[in-house]
Short mmCIF file of C-alpha atoms (C1' of nucleotides) in Angstrom, two decimals:
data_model
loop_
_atom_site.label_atom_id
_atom_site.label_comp_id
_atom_site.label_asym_id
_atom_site.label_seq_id
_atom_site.Cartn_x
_atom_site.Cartn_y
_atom_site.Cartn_z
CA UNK L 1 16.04 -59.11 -9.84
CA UNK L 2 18.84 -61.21 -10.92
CA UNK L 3 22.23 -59.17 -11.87
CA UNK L 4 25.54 -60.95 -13.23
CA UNK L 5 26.07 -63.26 -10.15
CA UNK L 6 22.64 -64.32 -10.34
CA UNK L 7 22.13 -65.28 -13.95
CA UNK L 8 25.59 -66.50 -13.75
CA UNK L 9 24.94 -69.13 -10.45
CA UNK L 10 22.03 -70.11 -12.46
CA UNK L 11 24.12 -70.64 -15.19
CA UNK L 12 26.12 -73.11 -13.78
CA UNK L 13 23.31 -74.96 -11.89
CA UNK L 14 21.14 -75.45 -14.90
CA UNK L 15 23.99 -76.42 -17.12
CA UNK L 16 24.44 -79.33 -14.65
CA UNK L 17 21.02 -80.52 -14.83
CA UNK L 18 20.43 -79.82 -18.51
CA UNK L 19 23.43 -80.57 -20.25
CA UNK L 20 22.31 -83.71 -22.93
CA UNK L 21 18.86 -83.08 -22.18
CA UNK L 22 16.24 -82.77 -26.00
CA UNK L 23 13.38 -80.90 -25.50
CA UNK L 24 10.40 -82.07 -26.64
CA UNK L 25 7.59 -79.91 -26.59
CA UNK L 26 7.36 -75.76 -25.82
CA UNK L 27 4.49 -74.38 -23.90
CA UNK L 28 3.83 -70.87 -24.12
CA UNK L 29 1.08 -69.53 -21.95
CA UNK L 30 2.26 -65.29 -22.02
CA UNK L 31 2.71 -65.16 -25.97
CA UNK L 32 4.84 -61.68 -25.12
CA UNK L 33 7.71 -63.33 -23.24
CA UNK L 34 8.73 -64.78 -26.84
CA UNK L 35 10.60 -62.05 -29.02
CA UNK L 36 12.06 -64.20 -32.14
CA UNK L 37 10.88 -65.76 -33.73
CA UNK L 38 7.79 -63.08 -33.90
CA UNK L 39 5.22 -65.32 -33.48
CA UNK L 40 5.07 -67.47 -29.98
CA UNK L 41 3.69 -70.43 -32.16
CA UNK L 42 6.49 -70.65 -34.77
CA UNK L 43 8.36 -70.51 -31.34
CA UNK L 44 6.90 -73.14 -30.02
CA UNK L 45 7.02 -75.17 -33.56
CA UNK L 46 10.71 -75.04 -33.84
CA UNK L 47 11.86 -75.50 -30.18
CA UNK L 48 11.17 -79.31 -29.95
CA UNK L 49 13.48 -81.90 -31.30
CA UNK L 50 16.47 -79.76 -30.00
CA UNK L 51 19.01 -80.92 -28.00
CA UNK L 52 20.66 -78.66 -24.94
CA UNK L 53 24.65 -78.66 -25.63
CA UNK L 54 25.48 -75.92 -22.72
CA UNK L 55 24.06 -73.31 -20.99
CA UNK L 56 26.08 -70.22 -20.82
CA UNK L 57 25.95 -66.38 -19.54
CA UNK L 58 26.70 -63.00 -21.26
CA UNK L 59 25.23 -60.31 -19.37
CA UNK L 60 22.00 -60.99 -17.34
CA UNK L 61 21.06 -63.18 -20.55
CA UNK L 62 21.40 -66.69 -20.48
CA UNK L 63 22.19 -68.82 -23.18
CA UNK L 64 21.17 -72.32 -24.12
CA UNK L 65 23.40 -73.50 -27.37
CA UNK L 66 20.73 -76.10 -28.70
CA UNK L 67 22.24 -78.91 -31.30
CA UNK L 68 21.68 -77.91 -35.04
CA UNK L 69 23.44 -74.75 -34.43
CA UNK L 70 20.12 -72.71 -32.94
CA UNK L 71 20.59 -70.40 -29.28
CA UNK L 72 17.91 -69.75 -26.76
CA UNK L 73 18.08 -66.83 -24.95
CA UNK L 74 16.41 -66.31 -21.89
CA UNK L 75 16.67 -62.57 -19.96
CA UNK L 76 14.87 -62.81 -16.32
CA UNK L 77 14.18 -58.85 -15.90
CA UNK L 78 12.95 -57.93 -12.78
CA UNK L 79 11.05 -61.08 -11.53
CA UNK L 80 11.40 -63.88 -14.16
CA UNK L 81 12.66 -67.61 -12.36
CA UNK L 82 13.55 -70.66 -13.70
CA UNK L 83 12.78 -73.96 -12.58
CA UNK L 84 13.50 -77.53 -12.95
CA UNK L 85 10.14 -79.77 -11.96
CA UNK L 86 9.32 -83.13 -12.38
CA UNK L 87 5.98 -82.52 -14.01
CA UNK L 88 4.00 -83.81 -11.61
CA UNK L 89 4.67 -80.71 -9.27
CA UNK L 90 1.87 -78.17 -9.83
CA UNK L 91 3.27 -75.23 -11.65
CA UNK L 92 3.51 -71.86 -10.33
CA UNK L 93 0.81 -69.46 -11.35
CA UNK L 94 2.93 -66.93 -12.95
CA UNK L 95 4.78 -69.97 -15.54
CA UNK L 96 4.93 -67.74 -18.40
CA UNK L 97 6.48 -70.68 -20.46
CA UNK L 98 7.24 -74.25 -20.25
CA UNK L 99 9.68 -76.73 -21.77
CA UNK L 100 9.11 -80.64 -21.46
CA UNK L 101 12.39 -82.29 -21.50
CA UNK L 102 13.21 -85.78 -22.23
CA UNK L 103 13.83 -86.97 -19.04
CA UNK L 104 10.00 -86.16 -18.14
CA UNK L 105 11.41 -83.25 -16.12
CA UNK L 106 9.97 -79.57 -17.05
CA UNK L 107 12.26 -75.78 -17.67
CA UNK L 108 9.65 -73.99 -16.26
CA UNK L 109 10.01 -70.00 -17.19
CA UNK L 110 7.55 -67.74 -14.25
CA UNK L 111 7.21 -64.36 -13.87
CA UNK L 112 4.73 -62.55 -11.83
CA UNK L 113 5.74 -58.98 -13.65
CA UNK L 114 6.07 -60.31 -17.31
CA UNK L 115 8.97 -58.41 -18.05
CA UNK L 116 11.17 -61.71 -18.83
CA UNK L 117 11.82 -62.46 -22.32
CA UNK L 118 13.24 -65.28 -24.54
CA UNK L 119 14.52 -66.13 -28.02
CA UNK L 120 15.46 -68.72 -30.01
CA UNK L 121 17.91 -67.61 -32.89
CA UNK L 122 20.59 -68.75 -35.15
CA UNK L 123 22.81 -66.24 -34.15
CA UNK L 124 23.09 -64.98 -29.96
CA UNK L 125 24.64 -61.71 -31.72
CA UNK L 126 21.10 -60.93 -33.41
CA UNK L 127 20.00 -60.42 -29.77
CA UNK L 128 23.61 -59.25 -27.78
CA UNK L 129 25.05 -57.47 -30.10
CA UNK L 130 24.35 -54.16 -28.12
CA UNK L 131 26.03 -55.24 -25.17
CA UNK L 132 29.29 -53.90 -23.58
CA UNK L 133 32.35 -56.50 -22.55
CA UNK L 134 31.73 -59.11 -19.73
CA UNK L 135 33.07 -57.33 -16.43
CA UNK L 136 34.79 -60.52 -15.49
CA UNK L 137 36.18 -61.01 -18.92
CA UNK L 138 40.15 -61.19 -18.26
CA UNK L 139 41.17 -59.17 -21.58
CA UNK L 140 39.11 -56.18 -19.69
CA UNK L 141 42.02 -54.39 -18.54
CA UNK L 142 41.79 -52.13 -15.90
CA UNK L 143 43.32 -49.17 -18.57
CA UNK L 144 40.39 -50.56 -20.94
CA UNK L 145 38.05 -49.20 -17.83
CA UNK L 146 39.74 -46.36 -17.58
CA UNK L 147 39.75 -45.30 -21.64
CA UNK L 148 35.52 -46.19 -21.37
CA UNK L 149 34.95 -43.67 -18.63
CA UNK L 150 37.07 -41.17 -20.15
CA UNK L 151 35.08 -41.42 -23.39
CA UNK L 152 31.65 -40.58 -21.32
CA UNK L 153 30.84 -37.98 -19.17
CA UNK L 154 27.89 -39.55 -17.02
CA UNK L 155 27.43 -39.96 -13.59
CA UNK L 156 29.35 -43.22 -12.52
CA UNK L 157 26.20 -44.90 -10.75
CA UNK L 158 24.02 -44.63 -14.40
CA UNK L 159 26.88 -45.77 -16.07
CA UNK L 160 28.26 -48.85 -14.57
CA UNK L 161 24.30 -50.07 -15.19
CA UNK L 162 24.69 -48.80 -18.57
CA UNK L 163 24.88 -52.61 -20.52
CA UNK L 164 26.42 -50.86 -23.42
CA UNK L 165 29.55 -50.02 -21.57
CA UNK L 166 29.46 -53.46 -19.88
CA UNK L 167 26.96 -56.04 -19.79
CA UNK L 168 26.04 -57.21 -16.00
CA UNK L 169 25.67 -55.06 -13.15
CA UNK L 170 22.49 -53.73 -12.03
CA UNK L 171 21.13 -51.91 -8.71
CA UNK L 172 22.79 -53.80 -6.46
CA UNK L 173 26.24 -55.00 -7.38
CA UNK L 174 26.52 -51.01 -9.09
CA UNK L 175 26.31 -49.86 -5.64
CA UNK L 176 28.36 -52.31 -3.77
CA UNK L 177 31.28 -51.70 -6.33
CA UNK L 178 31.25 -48.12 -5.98
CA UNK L 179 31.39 -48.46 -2.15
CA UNK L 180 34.21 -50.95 -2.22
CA UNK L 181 36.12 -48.08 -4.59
CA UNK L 182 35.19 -45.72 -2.35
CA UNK L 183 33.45 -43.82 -5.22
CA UNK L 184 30.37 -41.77 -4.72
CA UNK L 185 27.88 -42.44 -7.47
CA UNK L 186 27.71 -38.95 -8.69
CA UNK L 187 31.24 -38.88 -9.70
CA UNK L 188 31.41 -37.57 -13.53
CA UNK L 189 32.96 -40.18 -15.20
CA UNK L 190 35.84 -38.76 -17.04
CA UNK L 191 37.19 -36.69 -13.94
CA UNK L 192 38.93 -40.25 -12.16
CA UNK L 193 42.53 -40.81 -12.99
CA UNK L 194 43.70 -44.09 -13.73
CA UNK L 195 44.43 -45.27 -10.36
CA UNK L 196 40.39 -44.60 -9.73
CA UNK L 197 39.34 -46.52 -12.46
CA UNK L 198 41.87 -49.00 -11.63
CA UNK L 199 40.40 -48.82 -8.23
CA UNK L 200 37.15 -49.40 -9.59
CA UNK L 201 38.01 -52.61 -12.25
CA UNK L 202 39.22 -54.19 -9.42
CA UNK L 203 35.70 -53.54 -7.29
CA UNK L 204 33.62 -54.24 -9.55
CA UNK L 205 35.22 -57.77 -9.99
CA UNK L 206 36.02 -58.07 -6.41
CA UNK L 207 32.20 -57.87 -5.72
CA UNK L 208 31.03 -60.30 -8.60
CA UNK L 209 32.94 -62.99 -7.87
CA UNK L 210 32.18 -62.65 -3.97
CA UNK L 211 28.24 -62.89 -5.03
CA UNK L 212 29.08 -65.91 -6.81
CA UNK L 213 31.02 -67.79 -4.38
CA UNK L 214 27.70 -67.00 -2.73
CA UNK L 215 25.43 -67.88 -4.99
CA UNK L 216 24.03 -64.59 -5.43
CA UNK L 217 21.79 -62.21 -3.33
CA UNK L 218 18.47 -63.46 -2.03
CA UNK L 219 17.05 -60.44 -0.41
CA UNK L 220 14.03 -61.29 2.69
CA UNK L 221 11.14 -61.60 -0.53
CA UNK L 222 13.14 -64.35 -1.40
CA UNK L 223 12.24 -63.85 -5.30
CA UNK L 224 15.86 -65.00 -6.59
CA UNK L 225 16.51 -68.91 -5.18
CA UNK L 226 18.64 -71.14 -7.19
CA UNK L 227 16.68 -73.94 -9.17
CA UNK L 228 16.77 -76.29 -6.37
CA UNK L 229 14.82 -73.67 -4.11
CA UNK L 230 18.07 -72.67 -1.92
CA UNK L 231 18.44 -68.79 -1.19
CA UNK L 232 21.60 -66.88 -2.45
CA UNK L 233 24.00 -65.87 0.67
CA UNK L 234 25.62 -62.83 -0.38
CA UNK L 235 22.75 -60.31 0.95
CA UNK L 236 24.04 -60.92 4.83
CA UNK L 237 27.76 -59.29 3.28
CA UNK L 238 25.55 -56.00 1.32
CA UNK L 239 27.36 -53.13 2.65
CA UNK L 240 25.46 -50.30 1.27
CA UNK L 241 22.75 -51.59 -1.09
CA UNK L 242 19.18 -51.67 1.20
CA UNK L 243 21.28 -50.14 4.06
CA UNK L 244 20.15 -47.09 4.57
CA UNK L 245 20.89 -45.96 8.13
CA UNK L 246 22.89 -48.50 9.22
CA UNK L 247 26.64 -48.15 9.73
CA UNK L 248 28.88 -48.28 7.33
CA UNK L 249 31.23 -51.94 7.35
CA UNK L 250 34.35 -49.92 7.02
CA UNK L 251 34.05 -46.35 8.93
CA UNK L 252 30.45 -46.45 10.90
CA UNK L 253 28.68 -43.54 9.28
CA UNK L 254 25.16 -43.80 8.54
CA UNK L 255 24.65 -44.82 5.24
CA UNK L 256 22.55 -42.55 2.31
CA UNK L 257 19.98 -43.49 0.30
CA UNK L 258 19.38 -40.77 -3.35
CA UNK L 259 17.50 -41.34 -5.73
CA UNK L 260 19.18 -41.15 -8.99
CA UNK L 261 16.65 -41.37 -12.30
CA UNK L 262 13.89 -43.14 -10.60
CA UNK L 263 16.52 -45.46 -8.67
CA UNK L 264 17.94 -46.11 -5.44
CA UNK L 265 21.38 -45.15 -5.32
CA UNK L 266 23.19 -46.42 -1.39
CA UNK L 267 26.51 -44.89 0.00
CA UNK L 268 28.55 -44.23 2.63
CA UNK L 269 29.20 -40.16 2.80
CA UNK L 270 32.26 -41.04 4.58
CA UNK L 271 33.90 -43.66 2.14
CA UNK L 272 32.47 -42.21 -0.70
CA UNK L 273 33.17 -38.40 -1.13
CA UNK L 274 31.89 -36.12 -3.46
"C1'" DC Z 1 25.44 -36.70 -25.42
"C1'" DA Z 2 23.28 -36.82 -20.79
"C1'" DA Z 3 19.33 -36.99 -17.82
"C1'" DC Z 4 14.68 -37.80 -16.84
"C1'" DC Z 5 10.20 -39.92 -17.44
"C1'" DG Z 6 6.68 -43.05 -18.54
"C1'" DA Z 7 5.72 -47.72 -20.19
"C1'" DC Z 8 5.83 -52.38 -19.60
"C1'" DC Z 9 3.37 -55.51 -15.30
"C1'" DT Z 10 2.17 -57.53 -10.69
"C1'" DG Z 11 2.88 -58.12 -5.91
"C1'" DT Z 12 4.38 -56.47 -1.55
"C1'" DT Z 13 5.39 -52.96 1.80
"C1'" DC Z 14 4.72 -48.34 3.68
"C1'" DG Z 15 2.38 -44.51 5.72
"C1'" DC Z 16 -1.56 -42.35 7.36
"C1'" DT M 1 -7.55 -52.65 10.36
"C1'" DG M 2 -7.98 -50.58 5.71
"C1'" DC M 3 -6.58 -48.47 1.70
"C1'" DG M 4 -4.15 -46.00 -1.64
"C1'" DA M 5 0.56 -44.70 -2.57
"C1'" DA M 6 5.11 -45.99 -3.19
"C1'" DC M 7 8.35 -49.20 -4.38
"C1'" DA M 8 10.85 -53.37 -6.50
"C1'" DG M 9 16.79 -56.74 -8.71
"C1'" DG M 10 15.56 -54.24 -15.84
"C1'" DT M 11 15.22 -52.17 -20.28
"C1'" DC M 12 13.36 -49.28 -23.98
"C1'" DG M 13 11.88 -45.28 -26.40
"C1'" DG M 14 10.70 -40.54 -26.36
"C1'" DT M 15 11.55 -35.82 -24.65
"C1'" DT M 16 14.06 -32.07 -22.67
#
DNA sequence: CAACCGACCTGTTCGC
DNA sequence: TGCGAACAGGTCGGTT
């Protein structure tokens, strides 16, 4: 579910409501949504007593630096949502784990799938040290871009969701950047010249920070809503991603839907040419 | 190296 | 209406 704009509108929410906030006791109901410390129980030993200094994104994973120098990590996967209750609301079926806070208030980790996963480590790098540059990292040149496609030859659609080459786009926001390139998804990546990939850096950054002056993407099974229960509003501006058949924003033509290992790929034949 | 596939899981939507 | 198949925003590991 939730790609860079996502985790990174959450992000910012949470870090409002959690900023100064100790924790106080860990709850872990799906022992497998803990990955470090191995055991869910010496996770939910050395959780309490912390203290929440910020909340943070790299990737899709978010990042809680705790006082006495420890991170939790938290990646949503597919369906995982996070939740600030008072405690007194009844939790969701699917809460997977559950922090008590200080303030009586509860970070309440659900997910229906159980994909999600979390970690609490001395070092975020023991966990993110696989992942590619942030796409909306300024020292990402668009000549950086350029040199990392040239270096692969993959299909571009694959690759942009690749988060060793960089860390945050996913189904959606891989499509939408390739459409606002005008870039079909095939493309091999080391055929595009540098005006392509500069084409392309500026897309792919174009469409982030749109989603997050929207708050991300809420599509109509309203999984993703911010912690507060509000929907995302960037799905109404989708051009391509769940659009197949419908007309293309910028030229009309019916828009495609391939499938491209096991995954929906949306373009516009028109914008996008082979 | 690149591409594909099944696993991991459950819930919802689709097609007959 | 009912029911199984297909599909879903992600990632990993194994195989071709």
């Amino acid at each position: 579910m939730p790609e860079l704009p996502e985790v990174e509108t959450l992000a910012r929410a949470l870090r409002n409501s959690l900023i100064g906030r100790q924790i106080v006791r860990a709850d872990v109901h799906w022992a497998r949504a803990v990955i470090t410390p191995s055991s869910s129980s010496a996770f939910a030993d050395q959780v309490p007593g912390h203290r929440i200094r910020d909340v943070r994104r790299r990737g899709k994973w978010l990042m809680f630096a705790l006082d006495g120098s420890k991170w939790l990590l938290i990646h949503l996967r597919m369906s995982g949502r996070l939740v600030v209750e008072e405690a007194e609301v009844p939790e969701d079926p699917h809460t997977r784990v559950l922090l008590h806070l200080d303030d009586g208030q509860q970070l309440r980790f659900s997910d229906p799938r159980k994909f999600g996963r979390m970690a609490l480590v001395d070092d975020p790098e023991e966990i993110l040290s696989g992942l590619g540059p942030d796409p909306l990292d300024p020292a990402l040149t668009p000549r950086d871009l350029w040199e990392m496609l040239r270096g692969k030859r993959a299909r571009l659609k694959p690759l942009l969701m690749d988060q060793r080459l960089l860390a945050g786009l996913g189904n959606i926001y891989a499509d939408e950047a390739l459409w606002e390139a005008g870039l079909h998804p095939l493309r091999r990546s080391d055929t595009l010249s540098e005006e392509e990939a500069e084409r392309l850096h500026r897309a792919v950054r174009r469409v982030l920070e749109a989603a997050i002056a929207r708050q991300g993407t809420t599509l109509p099974d309203r999984r993703y809503l911010l912690p507060d229960g509000r929907p995302g509003e960037f799905a109404s501006h989708l051009a391509v991603y769940g659009r197949e058949g419908k007309p293309c924003p910028r030229c009309g033509a019916e828009i495609v839907r391939v499938r491209l290992g096991g995954r929906s790929a949306h373009f516009c034949p028109r914008c996008q040419p082979e």
